[in-house]
Amino acid sequence: AIDAEIDKEIVYEFGGPIGTFSIMIFSHVIMYYLWLSVEHKGGQLFIPSLSDLSLIYHDCFPTQRITFIYLAFIAYQAVLGAYLPGFIAKGLPVPSENYKILEYNCNGIGAWWVTLLTVFVLEKLNLFHLHELAENYGKLMTVMVIFGDLMSVAIYSAGFIVKKTHRMSGNHIYDFFMGSWLNPRIGSFDLKLWAEVRVSWFTLYLLTLSCFMKDYHDTKSLMEVHPGLYVMLIAHWLYTNACVKGEECIVTTWDIFYEKWGWMLIFWNFAGVPIVYTWNSFYIQKIRPELPWRCGIYITVMVLITYYIWDITNSQKNRFRMQLRGTFKERPWYVFPQLPWGTLHYPVSIRTAHGNRLLISGTYGLFKTRKIHYLMDILFALEWGMAAGAQAFLPYFYLCFFSAFILHRGIRDNERCEKKYGKDWDRYCKLVPYILIPGIW
C-alpha cells in the first residue's frame, strides 16, 4: 500500500513549473556556451554577447550529412535493441500497473560490441571516419538537441494518446519536464532502458573516441596524442562497458522503476549526457592543455580505483535485490570484467516492516556510507577534470553540475526511504551512518 501511495504522490520537485522551465532553458544555453568557449574563447569563462549568436548560426547549423549520420546511428541502435538476443531480466513490480513485473531484454553487451565492430569496419573501408564527429562538434550537438526535444514532445503526447499518463500534476510545463508515461514501450522494446543505456553512453564513448581519433589524425602518432585523451578514453570505455555488462542491474533502479520518461531523462539521454559529459574530451583535443604523461598515468590509476569501488557497489546492491527475488543469474564469461566481490554470497541485511531488506554488508558495511556509489561518481567527474589540466575552470564545470544533481537525487531518495520505511530507516541509518563521505558526512 505504501508503495502505491508513494508511486501516486504528486510533489513539485526541482522548484515546480518555474524551476523546471528554468532548467530546460539553462540546459540548452549551457551547451552552446560550452561550445563557444572551446571553439572561440580558448576554453575560458566569458561573458556572452549578441555577436556570439552569429557564430552559433554559422558553425552549429546542421548539415544533411551530420543529420543523416546521427539519425542512422539512432535507427541502428533501435534495430539492435529491438532484435538482438539478450539476457531477460525482470524489473520491480509496478504499482501503477497492478504490480505487474515487466521483462527487459538486456542485449546491451551485444549491441555494444556490434557497434564497436561496425565503427571499425566503416573506418577500415573508408566509408566513415570517426574524427568527422569531432570536426563537426557544433552541428552534431544541434542535431542531438533538436532530436531530444522532438522525442520529448512525441513521448509526452503519446502518453495522452494511448492513455498511459501517470502521476500528473495538471501543469503542462512541469509534467512535460517530468514526463507523462512511466514505461513507454513498442511491444516488448523498452524505450526508456534503451535510451538510458545505449543512446547516452554509446554516444558518449564514440564522441570521446572521435576526439582521440582527431588528435591522432592531426599528430600522426599515438605517442603524440594528448595523455588526457587516454584518460578520458579509458574512463568512458569503462563507464559505458559497465552499463552494458550490468544492464540487468539497471532495470531495478530509480530511473527505470519510478521516474517517468519525460524531458528530464529524454533530453539528457539524447543530448545532455553525450555533450556535457564529453566536453572535457573536446577541450583537451582543441586546447591541448599542459599535462605531463606521468600525471596522466597517476589519474588513470585513480580512475581504475574509483571504478572498482563504483562497479562492485552497484553490483552488490542490485544483485542483492535480485537474490531476494530469486531472479539473479551469473553472467557468462564474455560479459567482462566481472570483478571480485561484485556479488555478496552471504549478504547481511535488516528486515523492514515494509517487507524489504536493507543491505548493510559489502561496501556499505565497509565504508558505512549509504551513497558511496554517488561519491565515486563525483570522483569520476573530478578525475575527468584533472585529465584536462588546471589552466581553466570549465573542465570542472561538470564536477560542479553533477555534484549538485547527485546531491539533489540523494535528498529525494532519502525522503522517499524515510516515508517508505519509517523507523526501520532510522535503524538502518544508525548501522550505515554516513550519507556521502565516509567518516565525515
Short mmCIF file of N, CA and C in Angstrom, two decimals, residues 261-397:
data_model
loop_
_atom_site.label_atom_id
_atom_site.label_comp_id
_atom_site.label_asym_id
_atom_site.label_seq_id
_atom_site.Cartn_x
_atom_site.Cartn_y
_atom_site.Cartn_z
N TRP A 261 9.36 8.90 -18.23
CA TRP A 261 10.27 9.23 -19.33
C TRP A 261 9.85 10.57 -19.92
N GLY A 262 10.26 11.63 -19.21
CA GLY A 262 9.94 12.97 -19.65
C GLY A 262 11.15 13.69 -20.20
N TRP A 263 11.00 14.99 -20.40
CA TRP A 263 12.10 15.77 -20.97
C TRP A 263 13.37 15.60 -20.16
N MET A 264 13.27 15.56 -18.84
CA MET A 264 14.45 15.47 -17.99
C MET A 264 15.33 14.29 -18.39
N LEU A 265 14.73 13.12 -18.55
CA LEU A 265 15.51 11.94 -18.93
C LEU A 265 15.79 11.91 -20.43
N ILE A 266 14.79 12.21 -21.23
CA ILE A 266 14.94 12.07 -22.69
C ILE A 266 16.01 13.03 -23.22
N PHE A 267 15.88 14.31 -22.90
CA PHE A 267 16.84 15.28 -23.42
C PHE A 267 18.25 14.96 -22.96
N TRP A 268 18.39 14.59 -21.70
CA TRP A 268 19.74 14.32 -21.20
C TRP A 268 20.26 12.98 -21.70
N ASN A 269 19.40 12.03 -22.01
CA ASN A 269 19.86 10.79 -22.63
C ASN A 269 20.37 11.04 -24.05
N PHE A 270 19.64 11.83 -24.82
CA PHE A 270 19.96 12.03 -26.23
C PHE A 270 20.96 13.15 -26.48
N ALA A 271 20.98 14.16 -25.60
CA ALA A 271 21.84 15.32 -25.87
C ALA A 271 22.71 15.70 -24.68
N GLY A 272 22.12 15.89 -23.51
CA GLY A 272 22.85 16.42 -22.37
C GLY A 272 24.03 15.58 -21.94
N VAL A 273 23.79 14.30 -21.68
CA VAL A 273 24.87 13.41 -21.23
C VAL A 273 25.98 13.32 -22.28
N PRO A 274 25.66 12.99 -23.54
CA PRO A 274 26.74 12.85 -24.53
C PRO A 274 27.55 14.13 -24.76
N ILE A 275 26.90 15.28 -24.69
CA ILE A 275 27.62 16.53 -24.98
C ILE A 275 28.32 17.09 -23.74
N VAL A 276 27.58 17.27 -22.66
CA VAL A 276 28.17 17.89 -21.47
C VAL A 276 29.24 16.99 -20.85
N TYR A 277 28.97 15.68 -20.80
CA TYR A 277 29.91 14.77 -20.16
C TYR A 277 31.18 14.56 -20.98
N THR A 278 31.13 14.85 -22.27
CA THR A 278 32.33 14.69 -23.11
C THR A 278 33.00 16.02 -23.43
N TRP A 279 32.50 17.11 -22.86
CA TRP A 279 33.08 18.41 -23.18
C TRP A 279 34.57 18.43 -22.88
N ASN A 280 34.99 17.78 -21.81
CA ASN A 280 36.41 17.76 -21.48
C ASN A 280 37.23 17.10 -22.58
N SER A 281 36.66 16.10 -23.24
CA SER A 281 37.37 15.45 -24.34
C SER A 281 37.59 16.43 -25.48
N PHE A 282 36.55 17.22 -25.82
CA PHE A 282 36.69 18.23 -26.87
C PHE A 282 37.67 19.32 -26.43
N TYR A 283 37.59 19.70 -25.17
CA TYR A 283 38.51 20.72 -24.64
C TYR A 283 39.96 20.27 -24.77
N ILE A 284 40.23 19.04 -24.38
CA ILE A 284 41.60 18.53 -24.45
C ILE A 284 42.08 18.49 -25.90
N GLN A 285 41.21 18.03 -26.79
CA GLN A 285 41.60 17.92 -28.20
C GLN A 285 41.82 19.29 -28.85
N LYS A 286 40.97 20.25 -28.50
CA LYS A 286 41.06 21.58 -29.12
C LYS A 286 42.16 22.44 -28.48
N ILE A 287 42.22 22.44 -27.15
CA ILE A 287 43.10 23.36 -26.42
C ILE A 287 44.47 22.75 -26.14
N ARG A 288 44.50 21.42 -25.99
CA ARG A 288 45.72 20.69 -25.64
C ARG A 288 46.41 21.33 -24.41
N PRO A 289 45.73 21.29 -23.25
CA PRO A 289 46.30 21.87 -22.04
C PRO A 289 47.53 21.10 -21.58
N GLU A 290 48.34 21.74 -20.81
CA GLU A 290 49.56 21.10 -20.31
C GLU A 290 49.21 19.99 -19.32
N LEU A 291 49.73 18.80 -19.58
CA LEU A 291 49.53 17.66 -18.67
C LEU A 291 50.65 16.66 -18.92
N PRO A 292 51.61 16.56 -18.00
CA PRO A 292 52.70 15.59 -18.18
C PRO A 292 52.17 14.16 -18.25
N TRP A 293 52.90 13.31 -18.95
CA TRP A 293 52.49 11.92 -19.09
C TRP A 293 52.37 11.23 -17.73
N ARG A 294 53.28 11.54 -16.81
CA ARG A 294 53.22 10.87 -15.50
C ARG A 294 51.92 11.23 -14.78
N CYS A 295 51.44 12.45 -14.98
CA CYS A 295 50.17 12.85 -14.37
C CYS A 295 49.01 12.08 -15.00
N GLY A 296 49.09 11.87 -16.30
CA GLY A 296 48.07 11.08 -16.97
C GLY A 296 48.01 9.66 -16.42
N ILE A 297 49.19 9.09 -16.13
CA ILE A 297 49.25 7.73 -15.56
C ILE A 297 48.67 7.72 -14.15
N TYR A 298 49.03 8.72 -13.33
CA TYR A 298 48.50 8.80 -11.97
C TYR A 298 46.97 8.91 -11.99
N ILE A 299 46.45 9.75 -12.87
CA ILE A 299 45.00 9.93 -12.94
C ILE A 299 44.32 8.65 -13.39
N THR A 300 44.95 7.94 -14.33
CA THR A 300 44.39 6.66 -14.80
C THR A 300 44.29 5.67 -13.65
N VAL A 301 45.32 5.60 -12.81
CA VAL A 301 45.28 4.71 -11.63
C VAL A 301 44.14 5.11 -10.71
N MET A 302 43.95 6.41 -10.51
CA MET A 302 42.83 6.89 -9.69
C MET A 302 41.49 6.48 -10.30
N VAL A 303 41.38 6.59 -11.62
CA VAL A 303 40.16 6.18 -12.32
C VAL A 303 39.88 4.70 -12.08
N LEU A 304 40.89 3.88 -12.17
CA LEU A 304 40.71 2.43 -12.01
C LEU A 304 40.26 2.09 -10.59
N ILE A 305 40.83 2.75 -9.58
CA ILE A 305 40.42 2.50 -8.19
C ILE A 305 38.98 2.96 -7.98
N THR A 306 38.67 4.15 -8.46
CA THR A 306 37.31 4.68 -8.35
C THR A 306 36.33 3.76 -9.04
N TYR A 307 36.71 3.30 -10.23
CA TYR A 307 35.83 2.43 -11.00
C TYR A 307 35.55 1.13 -10.25
N TYR A 308 36.57 0.56 -9.64
CA TYR A 308 36.39 -0.72 -8.93
C TYR A 308 35.36 -0.56 -7.81
N ILE A 309 35.50 0.47 -6.99
CA ILE A 309 34.55 0.67 -5.88
C ILE A 309 33.15 0.95 -6.41
N TRP A 310 33.07 1.79 -7.44
CA TRP A 310 31.78 2.13 -8.05
C TRP A 310 31.10 0.90 -8.63
N ASP A 311 31.86 0.10 -9.36
CA ASP A 311 31.30 -1.07 -10.04
C ASP A 311 30.79 -2.11 -9.05
N ILE A 312 31.63 -2.46 -8.06
CA ILE A 312 31.20 -3.54 -7.15
C ILE A 312 30.08 -3.07 -6.22
N THR A 313 30.05 -1.77 -5.88
CA THR A 313 28.97 -1.27 -5.03
C THR A 313 27.64 -1.38 -5.74
N ASN A 314 27.57 -0.90 -6.98
CA ASN A 314 26.33 -1.01 -7.75
C ASN A 314 25.97 -2.46 -8.00
N SER A 315 26.97 -3.29 -8.26
CA SER A 315 26.72 -4.70 -8.50
C SER A 315 26.18 -5.39 -7.24
N GLN A 316 26.84 -5.17 -6.11
CA GLN A 316 26.39 -5.78 -4.85
C GLN A 316 24.94 -5.40 -4.54
N LYS A 317 24.64 -4.10 -4.67
CA LYS A 317 23.31 -3.60 -4.32
C LYS A 317 22.22 -4.21 -5.19
N ASN A 318 22.43 -4.19 -6.50
CA ASN A 318 21.38 -4.64 -7.40
C ASN A 318 21.30 -6.16 -7.48
N ARG A 319 22.43 -6.85 -7.35
CA ARG A 319 22.37 -8.31 -7.32
C ARG A 319 21.74 -8.81 -6.02
N PHE A 320 21.91 -8.07 -4.94
CA PHE A 320 21.25 -8.40 -3.68
C PHE A 320 19.73 -8.37 -3.87
N ARG A 321 19.25 -7.33 -4.56
CA ARG A 321 17.81 -7.25 -4.85
C ARG A 321 17.35 -8.45 -5.66
N MET A 322 18.14 -8.82 -6.64
CA MET A 322 17.77 -9.96 -7.47
C MET A 322 17.83 -11.28 -6.70
N GLN A 323 18.80 -11.40 -5.81
CA GLN A 323 18.89 -12.60 -4.98
C GLN A 323 17.64 -12.75 -4.13
N LEU A 324 17.15 -11.67 -3.57
CA LEU A 324 15.95 -11.72 -2.74
C LEU A 324 14.74 -12.17 -3.54
N ARG A 325 14.69 -11.76 -4.80
CA ARG A 325 13.54 -12.09 -5.64
C ARG A 325 13.73 -13.38 -6.42
N GLY A 326 14.91 -13.99 -6.27
CA GLY A 326 15.18 -15.25 -6.96
C GLY A 326 15.39 -15.11 -8.45
N THR A 327 15.81 -13.89 -8.89
CA THR A 327 16.00 -13.66 -10.33
C THR A 327 17.47 -13.52 -10.72
N PHE A 328 18.37 -13.64 -9.74
CA PHE A 328 19.79 -13.45 -10.04
C PHE A 328 20.36 -14.64 -10.80
N LYS A 329 21.10 -14.34 -11.87
CA LYS A 329 21.81 -15.35 -12.65
C LYS A 329 23.20 -14.83 -12.95
N GLU A 330 24.18 -15.70 -12.86
CA GLU A 330 25.54 -15.31 -13.20
C GLU A 330 25.62 -15.02 -14.70
N ARG A 331 26.32 -13.96 -15.05
CA ARG A 331 26.51 -13.65 -16.46
C ARG A 331 27.62 -14.51 -17.04
N PRO A 332 27.56 -14.84 -18.33
CA PRO A 332 28.59 -15.68 -18.96
C PRO A 332 29.96 -15.00 -19.00
N TRP A 333 30.98 -15.76 -19.33
CA TRP A 333 32.37 -15.31 -19.27
C TRP A 333 32.66 -14.10 -20.15
N TYR A 334 31.94 -13.99 -21.27
CA TYR A 334 32.26 -12.92 -22.21
C TYR A 334 31.68 -11.57 -21.79
N VAL A 335 30.91 -11.56 -20.71
CA VAL A 335 30.43 -10.29 -20.17
C VAL A 335 31.43 -9.87 -19.10
N PHE A 336 32.39 -9.06 -19.49
CA PHE A 336 33.52 -8.76 -18.61
C PHE A 336 33.73 -7.25 -18.48
N PRO A 337 34.47 -6.81 -17.45
CA PRO A 337 35.06 -7.61 -16.38
C PRO A 337 34.06 -7.86 -15.24
N GLN A 338 33.99 -9.11 -14.77
CA GLN A 338 33.23 -9.42 -13.56
C GLN A 338 34.22 -9.36 -12.40
N LEU A 339 34.12 -8.32 -11.61
CA LEU A 339 35.15 -8.01 -10.62
C LEU A 339 34.96 -8.78 -9.32
N PRO A 340 36.07 -9.08 -8.64
CA PRO A 340 35.98 -9.74 -7.34
C PRO A 340 35.14 -8.92 -6.36
N TRP A 341 34.32 -9.61 -5.58
CA TRP A 341 33.44 -9.03 -4.57
C TRP A 341 32.26 -8.29 -5.19
N GLY A 342 31.98 -8.57 -6.46
CA GLY A 342 30.84 -7.94 -7.11
C GLY A 342 29.51 -8.56 -6.69
N THR A 343 29.56 -9.79 -6.19
CA THR A 343 28.37 -10.48 -5.70
C THR A 343 28.60 -10.90 -4.26
N LEU A 344 27.67 -10.58 -3.40
CA LEU A 344 27.75 -10.99 -2.00
C LEU A 344 27.04 -12.33 -1.83
N HIS A 345 27.82 -13.36 -1.53
CA HIS A 345 27.21 -14.70 -1.40
C HIS A 345 26.55 -14.89 -0.05
N TYR A 346 26.97 -14.12 0.95
CA TYR A 346 26.34 -14.19 2.28
C TYR A 346 26.05 -12.77 2.76
N PRO A 347 25.13 -12.08 2.09
CA PRO A 347 24.85 -10.68 2.43
C PRO A 347 24.18 -10.56 3.80
N VAL A 348 24.48 -9.47 4.49
CA VAL A 348 23.86 -9.17 5.77
C VAL A 348 22.91 -7.99 5.56
N SER A 349 21.71 -8.11 6.07
CA SER A 349 20.71 -7.06 5.86
C SER A 349 19.78 -6.99 7.07
N ILE A 350 18.98 -5.93 7.10
CA ILE A 350 17.95 -5.83 8.12
C ILE A 350 16.59 -5.92 7.44
N ARG A 351 15.67 -6.62 8.09
CA ARG A 351 14.32 -6.75 7.56
C ARG A 351 13.48 -5.56 8.02
N THR A 352 12.67 -5.03 7.15
CA THR A 352 11.83 -3.89 7.49
C THR A 352 10.37 -4.34 7.61
N ALA A 353 9.58 -3.51 8.29
CA ALA A 353 8.15 -3.79 8.41
C ALA A 353 7.48 -3.76 7.04
N HIS A 354 8.07 -2.99 6.14
CA HIS A 354 7.56 -2.91 4.77
C HIS A 354 7.66 -4.25 4.06
N GLY A 355 8.64 -5.07 4.48
CA GLY A 355 8.85 -6.37 3.85
C GLY A 355 10.16 -6.45 3.10
N ASN A 356 10.71 -5.31 2.73
CA ASN A 356 12.00 -5.28 2.04
C ASN A 356 13.14 -5.49 3.03
N ARG A 357 14.30 -5.79 2.48
CA ARG A 357 15.52 -5.86 3.28
C ARG A 357 16.47 -4.75 2.83
N LEU A 358 17.21 -4.22 3.79
CA LEU A 358 18.18 -3.16 3.51
C LEU A 358 19.58 -3.71 3.75
N LEU A 359 20.42 -3.63 2.73
CA LEU A 359 21.77 -4.20 2.77
C LEU A 359 22.69 -3.39 3.68
N ILE A 360 23.39 -4.09 4.58
CA ILE A 360 24.32 -3.40 5.48
C ILE A 360 25.72 -4.01 5.41
N SER A 361 25.96 -4.94 4.49
CA SER A 361 27.30 -5.51 4.35
C SER A 361 27.88 -5.10 3.00
N GLY A 362 28.99 -5.72 2.61
CA GLY A 362 29.67 -5.32 1.38
C GLY A 362 30.32 -3.96 1.55
N THR A 363 30.32 -3.17 0.50
CA THR A 363 30.93 -1.84 0.60
C THR A 363 30.14 -0.93 1.52
N TYR A 364 28.83 -1.18 1.67
CA TYR A 364 28.04 -0.38 2.60
C TYR A 364 28.50 -0.63 4.04
N GLY A 365 28.84 -1.86 4.34
CA GLY A 365 29.36 -2.17 5.66
C GLY A 365 30.79 -1.71 5.84
N LEU A 366 31.58 -1.78 4.77
CA LEU A 366 32.99 -1.39 4.84
C LEU A 366 33.14 0.12 5.06
N PHE A 367 32.44 0.90 4.25
CA PHE A 367 32.58 2.36 4.32
C PHE A 367 31.54 3.02 5.22
N LYS A 368 30.52 2.25 5.65
CA LYS A 368 29.44 2.79 6.50
C LYS A 368 28.78 4.01 5.86
N THR A 369 28.65 3.98 4.54
CA THR A 369 28.18 5.14 3.80
C THR A 369 27.07 4.72 2.84
N ARG A 370 25.93 5.38 2.92
CA ARG A 370 24.74 4.97 2.17
C ARG A 370 24.84 5.30 0.68
N LYS A 371 25.57 6.34 0.33
CA LYS A 371 25.68 6.75 -1.07
C LYS A 371 27.13 6.71 -1.53
N ILE A 372 27.83 5.67 -1.18
CA ILE A 372 29.25 5.57 -1.56
C ILE A 372 29.40 5.54 -3.08
N HIS A 373 28.41 4.97 -3.78
CA HIS A 373 28.49 4.94 -5.25
C HIS A 373 28.33 6.34 -5.83
N TYR A 374 27.57 7.23 -5.15
CA TYR A 374 27.46 8.61 -5.60
C TYR A 374 28.80 9.33 -5.43
N LEU A 375 29.48 9.03 -4.33
CA LEU A 375 30.80 9.63 -4.11
C LEU A 375 31.76 9.23 -5.23
N MET A 376 31.70 7.99 -5.66
CA MET A 376 32.56 7.53 -6.75
C MET A 376 32.22 8.26 -8.05
N ASP A 377 30.92 8.51 -8.29
CA ASP A 377 30.52 9.28 -9.47
C ASP A 377 31.13 10.69 -9.42
N ILE A 378 31.12 11.29 -8.24
CA ILE A 378 31.71 12.63 -8.09
C ILE A 378 33.21 12.58 -8.32
N LEU A 379 33.86 11.52 -7.82
CA LEU A 379 35.31 11.39 -8.05
C LEU A 379 35.62 11.18 -9.53
N PHE A 380 34.76 10.44 -10.24
CA PHE A 380 34.92 10.32 -11.69
C PHE A 380 34.96 11.72 -12.32
N ALA A 381 33.98 12.55 -11.94
CA ALA A 381 33.90 13.89 -12.51
C ALA A 381 35.16 14.69 -12.20
N LEU A 382 35.68 14.54 -10.98
CA LEU A 382 36.92 15.23 -10.62
C LEU A 382 38.09 14.75 -11.47
N GLU A 383 38.18 13.45 -11.68
CA GLU A 383 39.28 12.88 -12.46
C GLU A 383 39.20 13.28 -13.92
N TRP A 384 37.98 13.37 -14.45
CA TRP A 384 37.83 13.83 -15.83
C TRP A 384 38.29 15.29 -15.94
N GLY A 385 38.03 16.09 -14.90
CA GLY A 385 38.51 17.46 -14.90
C GLY A 385 40.03 17.52 -14.83
N MET A 386 40.63 16.67 -13.97
CA MET A 386 42.08 16.64 -13.83
C MET A 386 42.75 16.23 -15.14
N ALA A 387 42.09 15.39 -15.93
CA ALA A 387 42.65 14.98 -17.22
C ALA A 387 42.81 16.16 -18.16
N ALA A 388 42.05 17.23 -17.90
CA ALA A 388 42.11 18.43 -18.74
C ALA A 388 43.03 19.49 -18.15
N GLY A 389 43.82 19.12 -17.15
CA GLY A 389 44.77 20.06 -16.59
C GLY A 389 44.14 21.03 -15.61
N ALA A 390 44.85 22.11 -15.34
CA ALA A 390 44.40 23.09 -14.34
C ALA A 390 44.50 24.52 -14.87
N GLN A 391 44.38 24.67 -16.18
CA GLN A 391 44.53 26.01 -16.77
C GLN A 391 43.21 26.77 -16.86
N ALA A 392 42.09 26.09 -16.62
CA ALA A 392 40.79 26.74 -16.76
C ALA A 392 39.79 26.12 -15.79
N PHE A 393 38.70 26.87 -15.54
CA PHE A 393 37.66 26.37 -14.63
C PHE A 393 36.69 25.43 -15.33
N LEU A 394 36.35 25.70 -16.58
CA LEU A 394 35.26 24.99 -17.24
C LEU A 394 35.43 23.45 -17.30
N PRO A 395 36.66 22.92 -17.39
CA PRO A 395 36.77 21.45 -17.32
C PRO A 395 36.23 20.87 -16.01
N TYR A 396 36.04 21.75 -15.00
CA TYR A 396 35.49 21.30 -13.72
C TYR A 396 34.02 21.70 -13.56
N PHE A 397 33.44 22.26 -14.64
CA PHE A 397 32.01 22.59 -14.60
C PHE A 397 31.18 21.34 -14.38
#
